[in-house]
Amino acid sequence: MKVVAEEYRLKGMRRQLVQALEKRGIGDPQVLEAIGKVQRHVFIEDTAFLEKAYEDIAFPIGSGQTISQPYTVAFQTELLGLVRGMKVLEIGTGSGYQTAVLAALGAKVYSIERHRPLYLATKRRLEKLGVRANLFYGDGYLGSAAHAPFDRVLVTCGAPFVPPALVEQLVPGGVLVVPVDEGDGQVMCRVTRSSDGSVQRTEHGRFRFVPMLVDRVGGGAL
Ligand code: SAH
């Protein structure tokens, strides 16, 4: 009975979060539905913060990293323009929350994390939750040539510039969403690769992400 009551309470909190995101301008009903479904509190290890899990705030998740703010997750996901069944590469698995949102939208998710303890903890968590995703330990700066091409690529850390390999690994018509450093914080960029190989870039406001670390970890090419 207690468990049911708790579930009900958490569901209510998620509904309120969805309403808050709608108010802030998130309009895609499928994105809102996914946020309403995924249990964000499970991705925040410290249960003392359970109440805060459904507020629109970022959070520390260990290894000096953060779980992105729900608004940021919703905004980036909306910008991707996902269609069920698409193959998506995420750079910066972190807690796995964004990974779970992408999976809830029916994407075939590939995700790379460069912090080994986070990669291991998140792999266990997503398996336990029954979220299907292909997780890799390594440097996402180079993407994953072995699994390319991707319909969509999503970077969830602040990149120094648009990583060329991630553009190259897009299908024609594919979309890359990446926050690019601009002094204080990042500007959200949406990069589209046309069928003739040309690239278009649009900008979508300022955000604040943990930095993308560009170095080779985890051995060979992914
Ligand atoms: N999507 C995550 C956000 C985590 S914060 C979530 O929903 O929780 C960004 C993550 O990017 C951090 O975990 C950080 O370790 C990771 N990261 C930073 N540079 C990276 C790189 N070059 N390759 C892969 N992951 C990277």
Tab-separated table of C-alpha atoms and ligand atoms in Angstrom:
chain	number	residue	atom	x	y	z
A	1	MET	CA	0.000	0.000	0.000
A	2	LYS	CA	2.842	2.320	1.000
A	3	VAL	CA	4.676	1.610	-2.253
A	4	VAL	CA	1.547	2.377	-4.275
A	5	ALA	CA	1.061	5.677	-2.420
A	6	GLU	CA	4.715	6.610	-3.060
A	7	GLU	CA	4.393	5.765	-6.758
A	8	TYR	CA	1.287	7.923	-6.928
A	9	ARG	CA	3.097	10.822	-5.269
A	10	LEU	CA	6.074	10.541	-7.648
A	11	LYS	CA	3.728	10.394	-10.622
A	12	GLY	CA	2.092	13.601	-9.414
A	13	MET	CA	5.490	15.268	-9.146
A	14	ARG	CA	6.346	14.195	-12.693
A	15	ARG	CA	3.065	15.611	-13.938
A	16	GLN	CA	3.929	18.942	-12.316
A	17	LEU	CA	7.370	18.873	-13.910
A	18	VAL	CA	5.781	18.306	-17.330
A	19	GLN	CA	3.482	21.277	-16.744
A	20	ALA	CA	6.463	23.453	-15.746
A	21	LEU	CA	8.322	22.450	-18.922
A	22	GLU	CA	5.266	23.194	-21.037
A	23	LYS	CA	5.109	26.651	-19.470
A	24	ARG	CA	8.766	27.205	-20.364
A	25	GLY	CA	7.989	26.485	-24.011
A	26	ILE	CA	8.469	22.759	-24.585
A	27	GLY	CA	5.693	21.890	-27.035
A	28	ASP	CA	6.433	18.427	-28.448
A	29	PRO	CA	3.793	16.136	-26.886
A	30	GLN	CA	5.982	13.050	-27.324
A	31	VAL	CA	8.915	14.658	-25.510
A	32	LEU	CA	6.595	15.741	-22.689
A	33	GLU	CA	5.137	12.247	-22.503
A	34	ALA	CA	8.624	10.717	-22.227
A	35	ILE	CA	9.590	13.135	-19.421
A	36	GLY	CA	6.329	12.214	-17.699
A	37	LYS	CA	7.230	8.526	-17.911
A	38	VAL	CA	10.920	8.307	-16.976
A	39	GLN	CA	11.543	8.082	-13.235
A	40	ARG	CA	14.167	10.785	-12.752
A	41	HIS	CA	14.582	10.071	-9.026
A	42	VAL	CA	16.157	6.705	-9.879
A	43	PHE	CA	19.008	8.553	-11.610
A	44	ILE	CA	19.905	10.596	-8.550
A	45	GLU	CA	21.780	8.329	-6.187
A	46	ASP	CA	21.399	10.348	-3.015
A	47	THR	CA	17.863	9.567	-1.846
A	48	ALA	CA	17.980	12.642	0.419
A	49	PHE	CA	17.276	14.529	-2.805
A	50	LEU	CA	14.215	12.526	-3.799
A	51	GLU	CA	11.962	15.559	-3.406
A	52	LYS	CA	14.220	17.600	-5.645
A	53	ALA	CA	14.332	15.026	-8.440
A	54	TYR	CA	11.283	16.534	-10.145
A	55	GLU	CA	12.207	20.160	-9.764
A	56	ASP	CA	13.611	21.747	-12.869
A	57	ILE	CA	17.212	21.768	-11.637
A	58	ALA	CA	20.549	20.099	-12.473
A	59	PHE	CA	22.205	17.819	-9.907
A	60	PRO	CA	25.596	16.369	-8.940
A	61	ILE	CA	25.880	12.674	-9.874
A	62	GLY	CA	29.446	11.915	-8.707
A	63	SER	CA	32.799	12.075	-10.542
A	64	GLY	CA	32.306	15.865	-10.594
A	65	GLN	CA	29.507	15.503	-13.188
A	66	THR	CA	25.849	16.507	-13.252
A	67	ILE	CA	22.512	15.163	-14.432
A	68	SER	CA	21.209	17.838	-16.809
A	69	GLN	CA	18.276	20.036	-15.826
A	70	PRO	CA	14.967	18.566	-17.096
A	71	TYR	CA	14.365	21.684	-19.212
A	72	THR	CA	17.728	21.193	-20.929
A	73	VAL	CA	16.992	17.494	-21.559
A	74	ALA	CA	13.560	18.354	-22.977
A	75	PHE	CA	14.929	21.248	-25.065
A	76	GLN	CA	17.747	19.213	-26.612
A	77	THR	CA	15.439	16.259	-27.259
A	78	GLU	CA	12.851	18.495	-28.937
A	79	LEU	CA	15.567	20.092	-31.070
A	80	LEU	CA	16.663	16.645	-32.285
A	81	GLY	CA	13.297	16.077	-33.984
A	82	LEU	CA	13.323	12.347	-33.285
A	83	VAL	CA	11.214	9.804	-35.081
A	84	ARG	CA	10.595	6.379	-33.511
A	85	GLY	CA	13.167	3.802	-34.629
A	86	MET	CA	15.922	6.325	-35.368
A	87	LYS	CA	19.525	5.511	-34.502
A	88	VAL	CA	20.838	8.071	-32.036
A	89	LEU	CA	24.333	8.643	-30.653
A	90	GLU	CA	24.597	10.431	-27.314
A	91	ILE	CA	27.914	11.851	-26.072
A	92	GLY	CA	28.050	12.023	-22.256
A	93	THR	CA	25.925	9.217	-20.801
A	94	GLY	CA	26.313	10.595	-17.264
A	95	SER	CA	23.458	9.341	-15.088
A	96	GLY	CA	21.666	7.781	-18.069
A	97	TYR	CA	18.571	9.953	-17.637
A	98	GLN	CA	18.771	11.476	-21.121
A	99	THR	CA	19.537	7.999	-22.488
A	100	ALA	CA	16.332	6.697	-20.898
A	101	VAL	CA	14.318	9.618	-22.336
A	102	LEU	CA	15.647	8.860	-25.834
A	103	ALA	CA	14.840	5.152	-25.391
A	104	ALA	CA	11.319	6.047	-24.189
A	105	LEU	CA	10.880	7.900	-27.500
A	106	GLY	CA	11.640	4.697	-29.379
A	107	ALA	CA	15.197	5.560	-30.428
A	108	LYS	CA	17.934	2.962	-30.828
A	109	VAL	CA	20.422	4.577	-28.503
A	110	TYR	CA	24.234	4.434	-28.525
A	111	SER	CA	25.854	6.431	-25.730
A	112	ILE	CA	29.480	7.150	-24.817
A	113	GLU	CA	30.811	8.188	-21.389
A	114	ARG	CA	34.447	8.962	-20.611
A	115	HIS	CA	34.265	8.532	-16.822
A	116	ARG	CA	34.675	4.819	-16.145
A	117	PRO	CA	32.959	4.733	-12.710
A	118	LEU	CA	29.961	6.595	-14.159
A	119	TYR	CA	29.866	4.343	-17.209
A	120	LEU	CA	29.842	1.241	-15.005
A	121	ALA	CA	27.250	2.549	-12.522
A	122	THR	CA	24.943	3.760	-15.289
A	123	LYS	CA	25.236	0.520	-17.242
A	124	ARG	CA	24.038	-1.373	-14.151
A	125	ARG	CA	21.254	1.137	-13.513
A	126	LEU	CA	19.859	1.058	-17.049
A	127	GLU	CA	20.002	-2.738	-17.147
A	128	LYS	CA	18.096	-2.892	-13.865
A	129	LEU	CA	15.481	-0.499	-15.222
A	130	GLY	CA	15.158	-2.518	-18.413
A	131	VAL	CA	16.233	0.435	-20.588
A	132	ARG	CA	17.712	-0.841	-23.833
A	133	ALA	CA	20.767	1.136	-24.896
A	134	ASN	CA	24.266	0.413	-26.172
A	135	LEU	CA	26.687	1.993	-23.726
A	136	PHE	CA	30.385	2.560	-24.353
A	137	TYR	CA	33.311	3.729	-22.273
A	138	GLY	CA	35.565	6.108	-24.172
A	139	ASP	CA	36.067	9.550	-25.659
A	140	GLY	CA	32.946	10.643	-27.507
A	141	TYR	CA	34.779	13.414	-29.316
A	142	LEU	CA	35.463	10.965	-32.126
A	143	GLY	CA	31.962	9.477	-32.039
A	144	SER	CA	31.702	5.829	-32.993
A	145	ALA	CA	32.886	5.078	-36.518
A	146	ALA	CA	32.100	1.390	-35.977
A	147	HIS	CA	28.385	2.076	-35.426
A	148	ALA	CA	27.930	5.060	-37.759
A	149	PRO	CA	26.000	6.462	-39.522
A	150	PHE	CA	23.487	7.953	-37.077
A	151	ASP	CA	20.182	9.695	-37.779
A	152	ARG	CA	20.737	11.960	-34.799
A	153	VAL	CA	23.688	12.866	-32.567
A	154	LEU	CA	23.245	14.567	-29.207
A	155	VAL	CA	26.104	16.030	-27.176
A	156	THR	CA	25.300	16.589	-23.493
A	157	CYS	CA	28.555	18.328	-22.498
A	158	GLY	CA	29.949	21.690	-23.614
A	159	ALA	CA	32.139	21.161	-26.704
A	160	PRO	CA	34.981	23.577	-27.571
A	161	PHE	CA	33.683	23.570	-31.186
A	162	VAL	CA	31.500	21.329	-33.368
A	163	PRO	CA	33.398	18.015	-33.420
A	164	PRO	CA	33.966	17.203	-37.135
A	165	ALA	CA	33.725	13.416	-36.653
A	166	LEU	CA	30.204	13.778	-35.258
A	167	VAL	CA	29.073	15.652	-38.388
A	168	GLU	CA	30.737	13.052	-40.614
A	169	GLN	CA	28.917	10.243	-38.823
A	170	LEU	CA	25.465	11.684	-39.644
A	171	VAL	CA	23.300	10.210	-42.393
A	172	PRO	CA	22.369	12.678	-45.170
A	173	GLY	CA	19.573	14.759	-43.627
A	174	GLY	CA	20.852	13.868	-40.147
A	175	VAL	CA	20.893	16.297	-37.227
A	176	LEU	CA	23.533	16.996	-34.571
A	177	VAL	CA	22.588	18.957	-31.443
A	178	VAL	CA	25.635	20.272	-29.594
A	179	PRO	CA	26.252	23.005	-27.010
A	180	VAL	CA	29.347	24.927	-28.157
A	181	ASP	CA	31.514	26.964	-25.762
A	182	GLU	CA	31.220	30.679	-26.102
A	183	GLY	CA	33.219	32.153	-23.251
A	184	ASP	CA	30.690	32.140	-20.446
A	185	GLY	CA	28.553	29.044	-21.050
A	186	GLN	CA	27.523	27.499	-24.363
A	187	VAL	CA	25.305	28.296	-27.301
A	188	MET	CA	23.010	25.441	-28.366
A	189	CYS	CA	23.731	24.543	-31.992
A	190	ARG	CA	21.676	22.426	-34.355
A	191	VAL	CA	23.757	21.197	-37.260
A	192	THR	CA	22.041	19.595	-40.251
A	193	ARG	CA	23.861	17.593	-42.875
A	194	SER	CA	22.152	17.860	-46.262
A	195	SER	CA	22.043	15.103	-48.823
A	196	ASP	CA	24.589	17.021	-50.968
A	197	GLY	CA	27.006	16.949	-48.023
A	198	SER	CA	26.658	20.651	-47.142
A	199	VAL	CA	26.137	21.620	-43.518
A	200	GLN	CA	23.726	24.148	-42.029
A	201	ARG	CA	23.967	25.473	-38.508
A	202	THR	CA	21.342	27.286	-36.440
A	203	GLU	CA	21.679	28.628	-32.877
A	204	HIS	CA	19.139	28.174	-30.094
A	205	GLY	CA	20.051	30.133	-26.994
A	206	ARG	CA	22.534	29.871	-24.166
A	207	PHE	CA	22.998	27.010	-21.717
A	208	ARG	CA	25.496	25.820	-19.124
A	209	PHE	CA	27.033	22.346	-19.361
A	210	VAL	CA	30.011	20.555	-17.812
A	211	PRO	CA	32.911	20.695	-20.280
A	212	MET	CA	33.483	18.057	-22.919
A	213	LEU	CA	36.906	16.606	-22.211
A	214	VAL	CA	38.818	15.922	-25.357
A	215	ASP	CA	41.359	13.162	-24.860
A	216	ARG	CA	41.616	9.533	-25.785
A	217	VAL	CA	40.556	7.239	-22.975
A	218	GLY	CA	39.336	3.681	-22.946
A	219	GLY	CA	41.636	2.274	-25.601
A	220	GLY	CA	40.794	1.793	-29.267
A	221	ALA	CA	38.266	3.302	-31.619
A	222	LEU	CA	34.630	2.827	-30.696
B	1	SAH	N1	23.229	13.095	-20.395
B	1	SAH	C1	23.688	13.142	-19.035
B	1	SAH	C2	24.385	14.455	-18.756
B	1	SAH	C3	25.649	14.222	-18.014
B	1	SAH	S1	26.750	15.608	-17.880
B	1	SAH	C4	22.548	12.886	-18.057
B	1	SAH	O1	21.384	12.880	-18.488
B	1	SAH	O2	22.806	12.649	-16.888
B	1	SAH	C5	27.842	15.313	-19.241
B	1	SAH	C6	28.626	14.032	-19.245
B	1	SAH	O3	29.545	14.101	-20.347
B	1	SAH	C7	29.485	13.762	-18.002
B	1	SAH	O4	29.115	12.536	-17.451
B	1	SAH	C8	30.918	13.722	-18.557
B	1	SAH	O5	31.748	12.778	-17.900
B	1	SAH	C9	30.698	13.345	-20.007
B	1	SAH	N2	31.792	13.705	-20.932
B	1	SAH	C10	32.597	14.790	-20.933
B	1	SAH	N3	33.461	14.743	-21.961
B	1	SAH	C11	33.207	13.579	-22.640
B	1	SAH	C12	33.763	12.964	-23.799
B	1	SAH	N4	34.783	13.518	-24.483
B	1	SAH	N5	33.246	11.779	-24.209
B	1	SAH	C13	32.208	11.180	-23.536
B	1	SAH	N6	31.641	11.732	-22.425
B	1	SAH	C14	32.127	12.913	-21.983
